[in-house]
Protein backbone atom coordinates (compact mmCIF):
# COMPACT_ATOMS: atom_id res chain seq x y z
CA MET A 1 -12.02 -16.54 18.81
CA ILE A 2 -12.56 -15.58 15.17
CA LEU A 3 -13.94 -18.36 12.97
CA THR A 4 -13.20 -17.91 9.26
CA VAL A 5 -15.24 -19.85 6.71
CA THR A 6 -13.75 -20.67 3.30
CA LEU A 7 -15.95 -23.15 1.45
CA ASN A 8 -13.81 -23.00 -1.70
CA VAL A 9 -10.19 -23.24 -0.50
CA SER A 10 -7.38 -23.39 -3.03
CA VAL A 11 -3.67 -23.65 -3.55
CA ASP A 12 -2.90 -20.11 -4.71
CA LYS A 13 0.07 -19.73 -7.04
CA ALA A 14 1.52 -16.26 -7.59
CA TYR A 15 3.70 -16.15 -10.72
CA LYS A 16 6.03 -13.17 -11.09
CA ILE A 17 7.22 -12.39 -14.61
CA LYS A 18 9.40 -9.58 -15.97
CA GLY A 19 7.32 -8.40 -18.91
CA ALA A 20 3.63 -8.15 -19.74
CA VAL A 21 1.23 -11.07 -20.18
CA CYS A 22 1.16 -11.86 -23.91
CA PRO A 23 -1.55 -14.33 -25.04
CA GLY A 24 -0.35 -17.11 -27.33
CA THR A 25 3.28 -16.93 -26.16
CA VAL A 26 5.48 -18.72 -23.62
CA SER A 27 6.28 -16.76 -20.46
CA ARG A 28 9.14 -17.68 -18.14
CA VAL A 29 8.23 -17.39 -14.45
CA ASP A 30 10.92 -15.63 -12.42
CA GLU A 31 9.41 -16.43 -9.05
CA CYS A 32 6.58 -18.66 -7.81
CA ARG A 33 4.94 -18.32 -4.40
CA ASN A 34 2.41 -20.90 -3.13
CA THR A 35 -0.14 -19.90 -0.51
CA ALA A 36 -3.07 -21.53 1.28
CA GLY A 37 -5.73 -19.66 -0.64
CA GLY A 38 -9.35 -18.71 -0.66
CA LYS A 39 -10.49 -15.33 0.64
CA GLY A 40 -11.31 -16.64 4.11
CA LEU A 41 -7.78 -17.98 4.60
CA ASN A 42 -6.37 -14.53 3.84
CA VAL A 43 -8.77 -13.25 6.51
CA ALA A 44 -7.49 -15.90 8.93
CA ARG A 45 -3.84 -14.91 8.49
CA ILE A 46 -4.65 -11.23 8.93
CA ALA A 47 -6.76 -11.77 12.06
CA ASP A 48 -3.91 -13.85 13.49
CA LEU A 49 -1.43 -11.03 12.79
CA CYS A 50 -3.88 -8.68 14.52
CA GLY A 51 -3.38 -10.74 17.68
CA GLU A 52 -6.60 -12.76 17.72
CA ASP A 53 -7.15 -16.49 18.17
CA VAL A 54 -8.30 -17.85 14.81
CA LEU A 55 -9.76 -21.10 13.51
CA ALA A 56 -10.19 -21.76 9.78
CA ALA A 57 -13.09 -23.92 8.58
CA GLY A 58 -14.50 -25.00 5.23
CA PHE A 59 -14.04 -27.91 2.82
CA ALA A 60 -10.73 -29.54 1.92
CA GLY A 61 -10.11 -32.58 -0.27
CA GLY A 62 -7.39 -34.53 -2.02
CA PHE A 63 -3.68 -33.66 -2.27
CA ASN A 64 -4.40 -29.94 -2.63
CA GLY A 65 -6.58 -30.01 0.49
CA ASP A 66 -3.79 -31.62 2.50
CA TYR A 67 -1.31 -29.09 1.10
CA VAL A 68 -3.58 -26.21 2.13
CA LYS A 69 -3.78 -27.55 5.69
CA ALA A 70 0.00 -28.03 5.82
CA MET A 71 0.65 -24.46 4.65
CA LEU A 72 -1.81 -23.09 7.22
CA CYS A 73 -0.03 -25.06 9.91
CA GLU A 74 3.27 -23.46 8.83
CA ASP A 75 1.57 -20.07 9.20
CA GLY A 76 0.48 -20.98 12.73
CA ILE A 77 -3.22 -21.07 11.79
CA GLN A 78 -5.38 -23.79 13.33
CA SER A 79 -7.91 -25.38 11.00
CA ARG A 80 -10.83 -27.77 11.21
CA PHE A 81 -11.91 -28.53 7.66
CA THR A 82 -14.67 -30.89 6.62
CA LYS A 83 -13.14 -33.53 4.36
CA VAL A 84 -14.65 -34.00 0.88
CA LYS A 85 -14.07 -36.53 -1.88
CA GLY A 86 -13.22 -33.98 -4.58
CA GLU A 87 -9.82 -32.35 -5.09
CA SER A 88 -9.51 -28.80 -3.75
CA ARG A 89 -8.82 -26.28 -6.50
CA SER A 90 -5.76 -24.29 -7.61
CA CYS A 91 -5.80 -20.61 -8.59
CA ILE A 92 -3.11 -18.66 -10.44
CA ASN A 93 -2.26 -14.96 -10.21
CA ILE A 94 0.27 -13.58 -12.72
CA LEU A 95 2.07 -10.49 -11.41
CA ALA A 96 3.60 -8.91 -14.50
CA GLY A 97 6.45 -6.44 -14.77
CA ASP A 98 4.08 -3.77 -16.13
CA GLY A 99 2.23 -3.74 -12.80
CA THR A 100 -0.82 -5.70 -13.92
CA SER A 101 -2.36 -8.64 -12.07
CA THR A 102 -4.06 -11.42 -14.08
CA GLU A 103 -5.93 -14.19 -12.24
CA PHE A 104 -7.16 -17.64 -13.30
CA LEU A 105 -9.60 -19.07 -10.76
CA GLU A 106 -10.72 -22.72 -10.88
CA PRO A 107 -14.37 -23.32 -9.88
CA GLY A 108 -13.70 -26.01 -7.26
CA ALA A 109 -14.85 -29.64 -7.14
CA PRO A 110 -18.56 -30.29 -6.47
CA VAL A 111 -19.69 -30.83 -2.87
CA GLU A 112 -22.21 -33.60 -2.22
CA GLU A 113 -25.32 -33.12 -0.07
CA GLU A 114 -24.02 -35.45 2.63
CA GLU A 115 -20.78 -33.46 2.82
CA TRP A 116 -22.72 -30.21 3.22
CA HIS A 117 -24.75 -31.65 6.09
CA ARG A 118 -21.57 -32.82 7.80
CA PHE A 119 -20.16 -29.32 7.46
CA LEU A 120 -23.31 -27.74 8.94
CA LYS A 121 -23.01 -30.01 11.98
CA ASP A 122 -19.34 -29.09 12.42
CA PHE A 123 -20.12 -25.41 11.87
CA GLU A 124 -22.76 -25.20 14.61
CA GLU A 125 -20.25 -26.58 17.12
CA LEU A 126 -17.51 -24.17 16.02
CA VAL A 127 -19.77 -21.12 16.20
CA ARG A 128 -20.38 -21.83 19.89
CA GLU A 129 -16.64 -21.34 20.52
CA SER A 130 -16.44 -18.13 18.46
CA HIS A 131 -17.00 -14.43 19.05
CA VAL A 132 -16.97 -13.30 15.40
CA VAL A 133 -17.52 -15.36 12.24
CA THR A 134 -16.36 -14.33 8.77
CA ILE A 135 -17.73 -15.91 5.59
CA SER A 136 -15.80 -15.13 2.42
CA GLY A 137 -15.58 -15.82 -1.28
CA SER A 138 -17.30 -18.21 -3.63
CA ALA A 139 -18.87 -21.57 -2.90
CA PRO A 140 -18.06 -24.82 -4.70
CA ARG A 141 -20.46 -26.43 -7.14
CA GLY A 142 -23.18 -28.54 -5.58
CA LEU A 143 -24.26 -25.86 -3.09
CA GLY A 144 -27.25 -23.59 -3.58
CA SER A 145 -26.97 -19.81 -3.78
CA ASP A 146 -28.62 -19.65 -0.34
CA CYS A 147 -25.81 -21.57 1.41
CA TYR A 148 -24.42 -18.43 3.07
CA GLN A 149 -27.90 -17.38 4.17
CA GLU A 150 -28.16 -20.70 6.02
CA LEU A 151 -24.77 -20.19 7.70
CA ILE A 152 -25.59 -16.62 8.76
CA GLU A 153 -28.87 -17.77 10.31
CA ILE A 154 -26.97 -20.34 12.38
CA VAL A 155 -24.54 -17.65 13.60
CA LYS A 156 -27.29 -15.20 14.47
CA ARG A 157 -29.29 -17.81 16.39
CA GLN A 158 -26.27 -18.10 18.66
CA GLY A 159 -26.04 -14.30 19.06
CA LYS A 160 -22.65 -13.92 17.39
CA GLN A 161 -21.41 -11.27 14.93
CA VAL A 162 -20.94 -12.31 11.31
CA ILE A 163 -19.18 -10.59 8.39
CA LEU A 164 -20.14 -11.63 4.85
CA ASP A 165 -17.77 -10.87 1.96
CA THR A 166 -19.00 -12.36 -1.30
CA SER A 167 -20.77 -11.27 -4.50
CA GLY A 168 -23.52 -12.10 -6.97
CA GLU A 169 -26.32 -14.44 -5.90
CA TYR A 170 -24.41 -15.52 -2.79
CA LEU A 171 -24.48 -11.92 -1.58
CA ARG A 172 -28.06 -11.33 -2.68
CA GLU A 173 -29.31 -14.41 -0.81
CA GLY A 174 -27.00 -13.89 2.17
CA LEU A 175 -28.43 -10.42 2.78
CA LYS A 176 -31.79 -12.00 3.59
CA ALA A 177 -30.29 -13.27 6.86
CA LYS A 178 -29.00 -9.75 7.72
CA PRO A 179 -25.30 -10.25 8.52
CA THR A 180 -23.59 -7.81 10.88
CA MET A 181 -21.39 -6.42 8.11
CA ILE A 182 -20.87 -6.69 4.36
CA LYS A 183 -17.94 -5.33 2.32
CA PRO A 184 -18.95 -4.76 -1.32
CA ASN A 185 -17.03 -2.73 -3.87
CA GLN A 186 -18.65 -0.42 -6.43
CA GLU A 187 -19.09 -3.10 -9.08
CA GLU A 188 -20.71 -5.49 -6.59
CA LEU A 189 -23.06 -2.74 -5.37
CA GLU A 190 -24.13 -1.93 -8.93
CA ASP A 191 -24.84 -5.59 -9.61
CA LEU A 192 -26.68 -6.05 -6.31
CA LEU A 193 -28.91 -2.99 -6.57
CA GLY A 194 -29.19 -2.67 -10.35
CA VAL A 195 -27.98 0.94 -10.38
CA GLU A 196 -25.16 2.92 -11.97
CA ILE A 197 -22.82 4.53 -9.44
CA LYS A 198 -20.94 7.62 -10.61
CA ASN A 199 -19.63 9.30 -7.47
CA ARG A 200 -19.29 9.17 -3.69
CA GLU A 201 -22.83 10.39 -3.16
CA ASP A 202 -24.17 7.47 -5.19
CA LEU A 203 -22.07 5.08 -3.10
CA ILE A 204 -23.49 6.54 0.10
CA LEU A 205 -27.06 6.27 -1.18
CA ALA A 206 -26.49 2.62 -2.12
CA GLY A 207 -24.96 1.89 1.28
CA LYS A 208 -27.80 3.62 3.12
CA LYS A 209 -30.34 1.55 1.20
CA LEU A 210 -28.67 -1.65 2.43
CA VAL A 211 -28.44 -0.35 6.01
CA SER A 212 -32.18 0.37 5.89
CA GLN A 213 -32.70 -3.33 5.08
CA GLY A 214 -31.21 -4.30 8.44
CA ILE A 215 -27.46 -4.54 7.75
CA PRO A 216 -25.73 -2.70 10.66
CA TYR A 217 -22.44 -2.03 8.80
CA VAL A 218 -21.97 -1.55 5.06
CA VAL A 219 -18.27 -1.04 4.29
CA ILE A 220 -17.57 -0.10 0.68
CA SER A 221 -13.98 -0.70 -0.41
CA LEU A 222 -12.49 2.06 -2.59
CA GLY A 223 -9.08 0.59 -3.39
CA ALA A 224 -6.25 3.08 -2.84
CA LYS A 225 -8.82 5.64 -1.65
CA GLY A 226 -9.67 3.57 1.43
CA ALA A 227 -13.24 2.71 2.37
CA LEU A 228 -16.63 4.15 3.21
CA MET A 229 -18.41 2.88 6.32
CA ILE A 230 -22.15 3.46 6.41
CA CYS A 231 -23.92 2.75 9.70
CA GLU A 232 -27.45 3.57 10.85
CA ASP A 233 -26.50 6.97 12.28
CA ARG A 234 -22.97 7.67 11.01
CA ILE A 235 -21.04 7.74 7.74
CA TYR A 236 -17.23 7.67 7.66
CA HIS A 237 -14.60 7.76 4.92
CA GLY A 238 -11.30 6.19 5.96
CA LYS A 239 -8.28 7.13 3.83
CA PRO A 240 -4.72 5.79 3.94
CA PRO A 241 -1.73 7.95 2.92
CA GLU A 242 -0.32 7.54 -0.60
CA LEU A 243 1.69 4.33 -0.87
CA ASP A 244 3.75 2.33 -3.35
CA ALA A 245 1.71 -0.89 -3.62
CA VAL A 246 3.63 -4.13 -4.20
CA ASN A 247 0.76 -6.63 -4.27
CA PRO A 248 -2.90 -5.50 -4.18
CA VAL A 249 -4.22 -9.06 -3.94
CA GLY A 250 -5.87 -9.75 -0.58
CA CYS A 251 -6.39 -6.12 0.47
CA GLY A 252 -10.15 -6.57 0.76
CA ASP A 253 -9.68 -9.76 2.77
CA SER A 254 -7.23 -7.91 5.00
CA MET A 255 -9.90 -5.31 5.69
CA VAL A 256 -12.35 -8.05 6.71
CA GLY A 257 -9.79 -9.66 9.03
CA ALA A 258 -9.01 -6.31 10.62
CA PHE A 259 -12.70 -5.53 11.17
CA ALA A 260 -13.22 -8.95 12.77
CA ALA A 261 -10.31 -8.24 15.11
CA ALA A 262 -11.66 -4.74 15.83
CA PHE A 263 -15.06 -6.22 16.76
CA CYS A 264 -13.34 -8.64 19.14
CA GLN A 265 -11.31 -5.81 20.66
CA GLY A 266 -14.33 -3.55 21.17
CA LYS A 267 -13.06 -0.68 19.03
CA SER A 268 -15.43 2.17 18.18
CA ASP A 269 -16.75 2.39 14.61
CA LYS A 270 -14.31 5.19 13.76
CA GLU A 271 -11.35 3.37 15.34
CA ALA A 272 -12.29 0.13 13.58
CA LEU A 273 -12.33 1.83 10.17
CA ALA A 274 -8.97 3.55 10.69
CA TYR A 275 -7.46 0.25 11.81
CA ALA A 276 -8.94 -1.73 8.91
CA VAL A 277 -7.78 0.83 6.34
CA ALA A 278 -4.26 0.70 7.79
CA VAL A 279 -4.12 -3.11 7.79
CA SER A 280 -5.45 -3.26 4.22
CA ALA A 281 -2.89 -0.73 2.99
CA ALA A 282 -0.08 -2.54 4.82
CA ASN A 283 -1.08 -5.74 3.00
CA ALA A 284 -0.59 -3.92 -0.33
CA MET A 285 3.02 -3.18 0.70
CA ASN A 286 3.80 -6.87 1.25
CA PRO A 287 4.55 -9.36 -1.57
CA GLY A 288 2.68 -12.08 0.35
CA THR A 289 -1.10 -12.40 0.16
CA GLY A 290 -3.00 -11.86 3.41
CA ARG A 291 0.08 -10.65 5.27
CA PHE A 292 1.47 -7.38 6.56
CA ARG A 293 4.42 -6.04 8.53
CA VAL A 294 3.34 -4.58 11.85
CA LYS A 295 5.71 -1.61 11.48
CA ASP A 296 4.11 -0.76 8.10
CA MET A 297 0.62 -0.96 9.58
CA GLU A 298 1.52 1.19 12.57
CA GLU A 299 3.10 3.88 10.38
CA ILE A 300 0.10 3.94 8.03
CA HIS A 301 -2.30 3.95 10.98
CA SER A 302 -0.62 7.06 12.39
CA LYS A 303 -1.20 8.87 9.06
CA ALA A 304 -4.63 7.49 8.13
CA GLU A 305 -7.53 9.94 8.13
CA VAL A 306 -11.16 9.22 8.99
CA GLU A 307 -13.65 11.86 7.83
CA GLU A 308 -17.17 11.88 9.25
CA ILE A 309 -19.59 12.72 6.43
CA THR A 310 -22.71 14.71 7.13
CA TYR A 311 -25.50 13.52 4.89
């Protein structure tokens, strides 16, 4: 089973409008799509579409928390959230007619210390039932920046694989526990390492530095150009064919879900990257977040290229 952790779940609202976003004016929404949100829930839907058993965990509270659980149930995703007093957040993404995406992300209600300890107890039990654990996104207020480090240490004590996909201090602290895989983008790498990255060589050097610190897989997302995978003894660049993207939101989460599924399925590093690139690209062709059509993925997979880089 794949266990996905989303500490900061949300009701995600995608607003589609005809024109551009114009500050200080009224915009009429042509279409509104509500989704059980938070990066880890996108991962959960993708891993489920990849054919794996999935369980979603995290915090959920109030009417929004109940709505999130109901939407996951409609998607066929099992969940076991730790209930909190605060109201789960809402997040808005405006998809404008000019092709831009503008997001407004609420911080999430604070989590109390007693609620965190209840979650840790639940989490230890769920890890025992899992093969791969994914930890994604931000954490709500009330938790320290080392919260993901604590979760990763629990997973590793039980000998399970864990993928961490976050940024800032959560990533910096989480790295201390040496997760199996991380998936930063260029901006996150620059912030993490305090360097300026200008080209692919700089990306590889940054990835190799993190691998040398005990991270087995550093996967650097490159948007439409695919992803770099840096391992201890191999470097790969996975590239999808050119596509007409409909909705880029959730592509990184889709890559995480695909990698989790690939780990469960015992794919080689090269096969896992090709598969993850195809799933991520297929997500971009779907108006829903954290979803893809199998026929799209299979067609992209047949055309995806994985280059081994000698360095």
